[in-house]
Coordinates of C-alpha atoms in Angstrom, one line a residue:
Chain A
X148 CA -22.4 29.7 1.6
X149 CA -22.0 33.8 1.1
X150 CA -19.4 35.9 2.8
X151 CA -22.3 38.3 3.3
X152 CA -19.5 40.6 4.9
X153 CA -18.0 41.3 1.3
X154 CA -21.2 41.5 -0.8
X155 CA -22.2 44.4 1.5
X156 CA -22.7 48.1 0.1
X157 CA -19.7 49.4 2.9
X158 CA -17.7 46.9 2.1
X159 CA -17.3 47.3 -1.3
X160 CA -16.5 50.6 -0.9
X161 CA -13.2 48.9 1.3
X162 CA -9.9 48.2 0.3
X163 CA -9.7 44.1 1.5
X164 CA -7.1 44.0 4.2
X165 CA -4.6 41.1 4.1
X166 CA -5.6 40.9 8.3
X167 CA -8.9 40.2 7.8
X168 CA -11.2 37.1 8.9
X169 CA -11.2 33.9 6.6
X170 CA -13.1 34.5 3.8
X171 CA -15.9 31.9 2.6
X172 CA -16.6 31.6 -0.8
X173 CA -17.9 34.1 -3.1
X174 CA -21.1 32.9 -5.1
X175 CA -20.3 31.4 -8.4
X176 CA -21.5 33.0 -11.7
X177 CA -23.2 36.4 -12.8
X178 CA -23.3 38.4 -9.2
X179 CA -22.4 41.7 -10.5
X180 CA -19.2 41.9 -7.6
X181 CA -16.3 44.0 -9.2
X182 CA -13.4 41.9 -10.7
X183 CA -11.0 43.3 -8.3
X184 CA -12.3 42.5 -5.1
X185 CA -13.2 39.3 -6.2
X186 CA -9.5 38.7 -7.4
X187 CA -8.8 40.1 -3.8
X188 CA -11.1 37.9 -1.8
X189 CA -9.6 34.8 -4.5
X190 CA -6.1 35.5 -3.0
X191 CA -7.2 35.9 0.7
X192 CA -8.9 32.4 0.3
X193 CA -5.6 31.4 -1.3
X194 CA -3.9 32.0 1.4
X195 CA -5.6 30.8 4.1
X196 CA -6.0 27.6 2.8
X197 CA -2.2 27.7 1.7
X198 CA -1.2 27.9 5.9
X199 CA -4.0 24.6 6.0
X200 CA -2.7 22.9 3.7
X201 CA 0.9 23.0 5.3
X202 CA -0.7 22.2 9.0
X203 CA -2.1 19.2 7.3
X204 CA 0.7 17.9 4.7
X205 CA 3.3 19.4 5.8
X206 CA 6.6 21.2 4.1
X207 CA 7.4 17.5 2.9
X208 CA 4.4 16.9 1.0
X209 CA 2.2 19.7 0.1
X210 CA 1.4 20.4 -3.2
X211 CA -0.5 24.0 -5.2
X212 CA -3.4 21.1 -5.9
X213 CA -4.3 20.4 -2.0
X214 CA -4.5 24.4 -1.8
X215 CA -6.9 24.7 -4.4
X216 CA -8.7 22.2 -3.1
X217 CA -9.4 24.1 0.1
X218 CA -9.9 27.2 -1.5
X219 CA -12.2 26.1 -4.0
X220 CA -10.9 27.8 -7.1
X221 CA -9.4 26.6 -9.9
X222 CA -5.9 25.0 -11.0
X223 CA -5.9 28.4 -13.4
X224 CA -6.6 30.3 -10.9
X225 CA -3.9 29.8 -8.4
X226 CA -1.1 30.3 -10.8
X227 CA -3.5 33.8 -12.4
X228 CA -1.8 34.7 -8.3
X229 CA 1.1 32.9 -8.0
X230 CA 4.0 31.9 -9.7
X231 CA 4.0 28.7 -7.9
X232 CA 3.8 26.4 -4.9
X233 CA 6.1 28.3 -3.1
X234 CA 5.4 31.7 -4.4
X235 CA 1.9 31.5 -2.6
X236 CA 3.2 30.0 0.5
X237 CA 5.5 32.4 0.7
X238 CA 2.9 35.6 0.5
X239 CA 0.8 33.1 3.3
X240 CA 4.0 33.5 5.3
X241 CA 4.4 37.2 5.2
X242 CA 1.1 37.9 5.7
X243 CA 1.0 36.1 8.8
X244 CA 3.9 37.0 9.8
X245 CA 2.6 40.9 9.6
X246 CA 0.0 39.9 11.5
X247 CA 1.9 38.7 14.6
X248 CA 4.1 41.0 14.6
X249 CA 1.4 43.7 14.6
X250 CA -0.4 41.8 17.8
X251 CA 2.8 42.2 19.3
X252 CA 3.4 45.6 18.7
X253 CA 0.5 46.8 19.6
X254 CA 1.1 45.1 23.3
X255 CA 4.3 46.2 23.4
X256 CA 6.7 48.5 24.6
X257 CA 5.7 45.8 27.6
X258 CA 7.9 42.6 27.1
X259 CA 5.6 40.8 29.1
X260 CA 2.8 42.0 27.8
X261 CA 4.1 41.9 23.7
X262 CA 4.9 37.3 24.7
X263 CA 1.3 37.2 25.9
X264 CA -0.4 39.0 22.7
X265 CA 2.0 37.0 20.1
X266 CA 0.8 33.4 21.5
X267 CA -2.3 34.3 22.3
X268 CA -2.8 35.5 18.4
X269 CA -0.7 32.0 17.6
X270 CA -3.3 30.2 19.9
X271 CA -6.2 31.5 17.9
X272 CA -4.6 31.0 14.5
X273 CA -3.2 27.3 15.1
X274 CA -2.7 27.3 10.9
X275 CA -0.3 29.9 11.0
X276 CA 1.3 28.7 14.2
X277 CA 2.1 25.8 12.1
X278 CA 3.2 28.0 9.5
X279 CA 5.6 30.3 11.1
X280 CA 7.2 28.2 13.4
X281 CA 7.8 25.8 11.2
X282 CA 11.3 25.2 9.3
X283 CA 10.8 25.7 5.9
X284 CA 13.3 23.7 3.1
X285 CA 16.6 25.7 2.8
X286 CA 16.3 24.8 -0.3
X287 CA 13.5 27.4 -0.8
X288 CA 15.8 30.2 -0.4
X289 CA 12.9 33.1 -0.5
X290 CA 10.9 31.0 2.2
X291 CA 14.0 30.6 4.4
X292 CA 14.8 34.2 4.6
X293 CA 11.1 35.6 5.0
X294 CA 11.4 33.2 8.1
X295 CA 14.9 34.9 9.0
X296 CA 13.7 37.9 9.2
X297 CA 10.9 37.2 10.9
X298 CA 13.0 35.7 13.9
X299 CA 15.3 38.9 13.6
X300 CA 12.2 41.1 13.5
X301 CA 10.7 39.4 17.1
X302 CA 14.6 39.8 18.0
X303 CA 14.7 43.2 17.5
X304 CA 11.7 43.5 19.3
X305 CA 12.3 41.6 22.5
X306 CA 15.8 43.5 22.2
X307 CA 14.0 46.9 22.0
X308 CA 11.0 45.8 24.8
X309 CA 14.2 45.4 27.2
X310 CA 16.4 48.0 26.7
X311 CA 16.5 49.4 30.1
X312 CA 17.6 45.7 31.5
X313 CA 20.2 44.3 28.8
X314 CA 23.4 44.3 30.8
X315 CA 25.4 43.1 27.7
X316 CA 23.6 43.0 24.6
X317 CA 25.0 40.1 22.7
X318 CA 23.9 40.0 18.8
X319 CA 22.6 36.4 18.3
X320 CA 21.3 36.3 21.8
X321 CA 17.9 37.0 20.6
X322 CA 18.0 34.7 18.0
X323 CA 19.0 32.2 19.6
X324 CA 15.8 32.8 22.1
X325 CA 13.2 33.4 19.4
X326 CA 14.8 30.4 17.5
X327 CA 14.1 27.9 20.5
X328 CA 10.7 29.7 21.5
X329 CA 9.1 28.8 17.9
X330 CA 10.9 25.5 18.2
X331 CA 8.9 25.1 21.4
X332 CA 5.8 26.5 19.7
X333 CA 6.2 24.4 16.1
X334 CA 6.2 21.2 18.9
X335 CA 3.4 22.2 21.0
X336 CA 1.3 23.6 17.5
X337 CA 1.2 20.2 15.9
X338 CA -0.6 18.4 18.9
X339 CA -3.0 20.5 17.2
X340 CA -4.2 21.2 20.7
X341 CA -4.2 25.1 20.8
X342 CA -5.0 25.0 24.8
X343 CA -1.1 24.4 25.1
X344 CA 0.1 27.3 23.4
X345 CA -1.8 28.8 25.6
X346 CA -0.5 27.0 28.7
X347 CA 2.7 28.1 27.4
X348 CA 2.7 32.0 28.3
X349 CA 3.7 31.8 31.9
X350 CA 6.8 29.6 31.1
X351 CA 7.8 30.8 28.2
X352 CA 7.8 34.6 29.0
X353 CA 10.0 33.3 32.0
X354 CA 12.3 31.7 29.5
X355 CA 12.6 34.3 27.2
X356 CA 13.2 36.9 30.4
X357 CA 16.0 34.8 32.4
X358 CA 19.1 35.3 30.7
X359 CA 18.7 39.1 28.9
Chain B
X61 CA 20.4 3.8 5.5
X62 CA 23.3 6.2 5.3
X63 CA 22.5 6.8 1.8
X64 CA 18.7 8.0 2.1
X65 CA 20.4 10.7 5.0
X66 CA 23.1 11.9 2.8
X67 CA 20.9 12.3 -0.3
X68 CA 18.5 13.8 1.4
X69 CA 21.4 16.0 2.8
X70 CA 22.7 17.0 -0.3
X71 CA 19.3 17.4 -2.1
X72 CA 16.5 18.1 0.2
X73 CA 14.0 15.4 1.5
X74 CA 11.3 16.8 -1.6
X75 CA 13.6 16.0 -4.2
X76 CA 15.2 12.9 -3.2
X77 CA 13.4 9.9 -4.8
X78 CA 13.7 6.5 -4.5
X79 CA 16.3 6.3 -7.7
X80 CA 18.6 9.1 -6.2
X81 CA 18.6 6.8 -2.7
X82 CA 19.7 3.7 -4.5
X83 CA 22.9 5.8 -6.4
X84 CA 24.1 6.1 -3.0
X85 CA 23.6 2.8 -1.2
X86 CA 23.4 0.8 -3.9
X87 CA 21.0 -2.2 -4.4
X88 CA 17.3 -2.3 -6.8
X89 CA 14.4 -1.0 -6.2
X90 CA 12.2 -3.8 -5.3
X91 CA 15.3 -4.7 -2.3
X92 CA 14.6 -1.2 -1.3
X93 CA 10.9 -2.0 -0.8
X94 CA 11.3 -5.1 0.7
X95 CA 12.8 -2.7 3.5
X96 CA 10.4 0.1 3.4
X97 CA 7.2 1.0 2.9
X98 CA 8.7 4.7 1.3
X99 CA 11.1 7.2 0.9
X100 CA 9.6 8.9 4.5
X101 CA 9.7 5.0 5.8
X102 CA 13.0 4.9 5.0
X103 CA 14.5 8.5 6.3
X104 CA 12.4 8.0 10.0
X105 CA 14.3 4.6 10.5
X106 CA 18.2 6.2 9.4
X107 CA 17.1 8.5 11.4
X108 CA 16.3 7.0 14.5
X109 CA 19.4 4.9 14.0
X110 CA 21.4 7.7 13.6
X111 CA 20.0 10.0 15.9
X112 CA 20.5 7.3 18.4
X113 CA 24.1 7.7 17.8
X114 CA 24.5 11.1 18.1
X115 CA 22.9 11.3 21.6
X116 CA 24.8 8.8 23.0
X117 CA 28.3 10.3 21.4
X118 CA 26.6 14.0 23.5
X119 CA 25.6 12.4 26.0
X120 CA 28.9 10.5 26.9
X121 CA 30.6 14.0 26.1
X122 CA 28.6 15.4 28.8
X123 CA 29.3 12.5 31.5
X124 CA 32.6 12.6 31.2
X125 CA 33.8 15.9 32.0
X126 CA 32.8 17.2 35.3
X127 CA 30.5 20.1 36.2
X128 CA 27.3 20.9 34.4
X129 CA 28.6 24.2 32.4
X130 CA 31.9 22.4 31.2
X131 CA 29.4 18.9 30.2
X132 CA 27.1 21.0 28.4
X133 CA 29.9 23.1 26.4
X134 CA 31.8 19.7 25.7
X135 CA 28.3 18.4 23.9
X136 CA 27.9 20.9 22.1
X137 CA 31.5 21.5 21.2
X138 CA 31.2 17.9 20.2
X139 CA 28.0 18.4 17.9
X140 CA 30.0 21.1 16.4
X141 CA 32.4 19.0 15.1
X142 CA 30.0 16.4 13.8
X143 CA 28.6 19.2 12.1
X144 CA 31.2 20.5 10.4
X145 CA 33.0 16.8 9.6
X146 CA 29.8 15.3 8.3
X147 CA 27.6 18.6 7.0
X148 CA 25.2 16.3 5.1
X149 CA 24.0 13.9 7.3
X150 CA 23.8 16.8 9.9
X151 CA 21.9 18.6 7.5
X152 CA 19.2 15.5 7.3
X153 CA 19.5 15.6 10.9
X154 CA 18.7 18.5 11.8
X155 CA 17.4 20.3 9.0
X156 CA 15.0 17.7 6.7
X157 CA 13.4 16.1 9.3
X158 CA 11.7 19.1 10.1
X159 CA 9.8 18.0 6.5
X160 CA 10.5 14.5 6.4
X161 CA 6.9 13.4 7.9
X162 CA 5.2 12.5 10.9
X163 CA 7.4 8.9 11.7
X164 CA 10.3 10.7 11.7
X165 CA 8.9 13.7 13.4
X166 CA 8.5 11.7 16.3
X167 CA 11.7 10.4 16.5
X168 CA 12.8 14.2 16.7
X169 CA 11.0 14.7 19.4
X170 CA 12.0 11.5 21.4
X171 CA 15.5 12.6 21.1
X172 CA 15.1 16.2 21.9
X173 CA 12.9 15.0 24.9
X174 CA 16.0 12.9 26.1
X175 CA 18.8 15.6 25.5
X176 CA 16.5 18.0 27.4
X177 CA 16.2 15.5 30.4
X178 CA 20.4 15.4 30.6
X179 CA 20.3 18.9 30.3
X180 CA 17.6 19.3 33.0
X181 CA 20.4 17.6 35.3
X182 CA 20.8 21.3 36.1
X183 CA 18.3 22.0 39.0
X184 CA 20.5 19.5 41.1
X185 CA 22.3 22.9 41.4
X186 CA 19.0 25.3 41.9
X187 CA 17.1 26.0 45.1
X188 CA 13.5 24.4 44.0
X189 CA 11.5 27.1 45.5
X190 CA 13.6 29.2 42.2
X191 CA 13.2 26.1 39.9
X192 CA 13.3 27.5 36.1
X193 CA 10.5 26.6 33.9
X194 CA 9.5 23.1 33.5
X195 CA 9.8 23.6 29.5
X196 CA 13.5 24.7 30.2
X197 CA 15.4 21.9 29.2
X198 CA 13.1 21.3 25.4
X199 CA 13.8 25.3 25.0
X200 CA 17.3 25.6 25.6
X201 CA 18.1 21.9 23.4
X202 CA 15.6 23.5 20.7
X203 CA 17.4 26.4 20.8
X204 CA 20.4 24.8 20.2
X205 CA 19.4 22.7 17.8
X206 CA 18.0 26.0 15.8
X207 CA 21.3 27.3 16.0
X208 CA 22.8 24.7 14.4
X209 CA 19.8 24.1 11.4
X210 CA 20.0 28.1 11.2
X211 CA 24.2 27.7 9.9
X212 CA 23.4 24.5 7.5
X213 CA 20.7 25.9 6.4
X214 CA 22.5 28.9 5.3
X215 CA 25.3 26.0 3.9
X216 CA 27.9 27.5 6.1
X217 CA 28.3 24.3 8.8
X218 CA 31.6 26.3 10.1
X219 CA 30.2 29.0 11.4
X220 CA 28.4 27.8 14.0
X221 CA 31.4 27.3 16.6
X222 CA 30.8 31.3 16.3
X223 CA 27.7 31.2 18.3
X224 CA 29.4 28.7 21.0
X225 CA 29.9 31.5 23.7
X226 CA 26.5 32.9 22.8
X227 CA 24.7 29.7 23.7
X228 CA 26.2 29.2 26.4
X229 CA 24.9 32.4 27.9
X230 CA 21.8 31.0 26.6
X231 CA 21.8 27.7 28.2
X232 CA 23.3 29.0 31.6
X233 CA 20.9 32.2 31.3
X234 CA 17.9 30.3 31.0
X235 CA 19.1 28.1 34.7
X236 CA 20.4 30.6 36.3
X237 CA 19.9 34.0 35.6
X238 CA 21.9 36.9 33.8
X239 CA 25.1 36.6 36.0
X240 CA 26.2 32.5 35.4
X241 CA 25.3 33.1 32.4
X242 CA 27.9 36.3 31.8
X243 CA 30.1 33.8 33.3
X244 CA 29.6 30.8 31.0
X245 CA 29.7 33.3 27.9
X246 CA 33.3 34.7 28.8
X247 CA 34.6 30.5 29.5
X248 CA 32.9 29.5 26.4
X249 CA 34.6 32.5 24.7
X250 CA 38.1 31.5 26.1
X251 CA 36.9 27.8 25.0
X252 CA 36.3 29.3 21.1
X253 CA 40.0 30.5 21.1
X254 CA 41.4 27.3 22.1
X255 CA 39.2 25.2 19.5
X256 CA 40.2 28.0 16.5
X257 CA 44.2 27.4 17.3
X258 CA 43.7 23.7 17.2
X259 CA 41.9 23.8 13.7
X260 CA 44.9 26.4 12.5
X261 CA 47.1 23.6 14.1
X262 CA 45.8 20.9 12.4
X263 CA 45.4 22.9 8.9
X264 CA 48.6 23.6 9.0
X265 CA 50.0 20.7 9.6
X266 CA 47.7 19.1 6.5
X267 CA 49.4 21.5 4.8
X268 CA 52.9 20.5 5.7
X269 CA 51.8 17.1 4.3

């Protein structure tokens, strides 16, 4: 199958965002696409299947070969993009992680509003619910701190989204919220059931509300 | 089964094979898989085992001191120090079983479950028709529990008696609201003092040995 969406005279014409839909394979052989958007569209599928591969095998067991696999490129490939295993999950990380974030700043200066939009994108996107909530190997120091960050990033943001209502802002106060909100997230995502991250909003924005 | 936790603790469940489990408990290979069906076999029943342990020690830390914001600061004062006295099993405990496979996985989640029911014990205290959340108790263990993986992770076990009065406020906040949990943040603070002159205590006195 075609990603018809790519082949397409405007879309040439396009940068390829790192936000956009999962992209299906390009045809194989002569098809005249330039080399760069078909290195592009190689890494998006890259990727994606990197934050599949990790919902299926875990942080334990995946390996550069199952992501391949579901991209459907080559071993030669992957490392033409990536260093490694870890280098690729890692760009997989920060890309979804840029694409939460932007869901939930686009809802926010509403606290309320910014909790709904981040789990509703983590509903849709059960692969990289799995992903960024959960706990990489500390032993993967890169991975670790991209995930740091992250939870200081949505810390920031809650911290910022509340302002007016923070009696005594604490430093790790945050953390300590987002921390147990994509511990409750990482448990609900690998039911695989994405209904109950959705279930989740209600209690969860109460949660992260009570004690700032 | 100590040995598959601690070298999984010192190394990281990817790169502990079967060899490296042996150096520390001792024994051949074909005893070890007359036990287990594999490495992942073999970490989800230490861990149960030892998981099993470490509730009960919280849990009994928790019963026997009175009130629910001075049981819940002893448990986790008490995890504290397990942490810091034993930084590699914690470290498989609460840090590589997040990678360790689905067996174990589950395990995790029985015990966080169980924790988050004594915790729970809370709304005796709460008027129902203000009941928090039912998720509270699995939030405010996990949480905790992300507290601690964050300061192992980071291979700095000590320093996570610095986010004791923080948690506190946490755990109170997320029961009953901003002003308990002001409250349990300034006792937990006073409780943080106490604990740091007891280590200086004790250091110096190792010392004086």
């Amino acid at each position: 199958m075609t990603e018809l969406r790519l082949i397409s005279g405007t879309a040439l014409a396009e940068p390829v965002e790192a936000e956009a839909p999962a992209p299906l394979r390009l045809p194989p052989g002569r098809h005249g696409i330039p080399s760069d958007l078909v290195r592009a569209h190689q890494r998006l599928r890259l990727l994606d299947a990197a934050a599949a591969a990790l919902a299926e095998q875990g942080y334990g067991h995946i390996t550069a070969a199952r992501i391949t696999e579901l991209a459907g490129v080559s071993s030669r490939t992957f490392y033409q993009h990536f260093e490694d295993l870890w280098a690729c999950l890692l760009a997989a990380f920060e890309s979804e992680a840029a694409r939460l974030c932007q869901e939930i700043e686009g809802a926010c200066p509403d606290a309320r509003a910014g909790i709904a939009a981040g789990l509703r994108f983590l509903a849709a996107e059960p692969d990289a619910a799995r992903l960024l909530s959960a706990e990489p190997p500390p032993q993967i120091a890169a991975l670790a701190m991209a995930r740091r960050d992250l939870i200081e990033r949505l810390g920031a943001m809650l911290r910022a989204a509340l302002r007016t209502d923070a009696t005594t802002p604490l430093p790790g106060l945050e953390r300590r919220l987002i921390g147990a909100a994509l511990a409750l997230v990482s448990t609900r995502s690998a039911t695989g059931d994405p209904q109950r991250l959705r279930e989740l909003e209600p209690e969860l924005t109460e949660l992260l509300l009570a004690s700032l | 089964m100590e040995g598959v936790l601690i070298a999984c603790g010192e190394l990281g469940f990817r790169e502990t094979s079967v060899r490296a489990i042996l150096e520390h408990s001792g024994g051949h290979r074909a005893q070890f898989y007359q036990h287990f069906e594999s490495k992942e076999d073999c970490f989800a029943q230490a861990y149960g085992v030892w998981i099993e342990r470490l509730c009960v020690n919280l849990l009994e830390a928790a019963a026997t001191t009175p009130g629910w914001e001075s049981g819940v600061r002893a448990a986790i004062a008490r995890l504290f120090r397990y942490v810091t006295e034993q930084p590699a099993i914690a470290r498989a405990l609460f840090v590589e079983v997040q990678i360790a496979g689905e067996p174990a996985l589950a395990r995790h989640e029985a015990a966080i479950e169980r924790l988050a029911a004594a915790i729970d014990s809370a709304r005796v205290d709460i008027d129902p028709a203000e009941a928090p959340p039912e998720a509270t108790g699995v939030f405010v263990v996990g949480g905790i529990e992300s507290c601690v993986a964050e300061a192992l992770s980071a291979g700095d076990p000590g320093r996570v008696w610095d986010a004791l009065p923080e948690l506190m406020h946490f755990a109170a906040g997320s029961y009953f609201g901003n002003a308990e949990a002001e409250g349990a943040f300034e006792r937990a603070s006073e409780m943080l003092e106490r604990e740091r002159a007891r280590l200086a205590a004790a250091a110096e006195e190792d010392e004086a040995r």
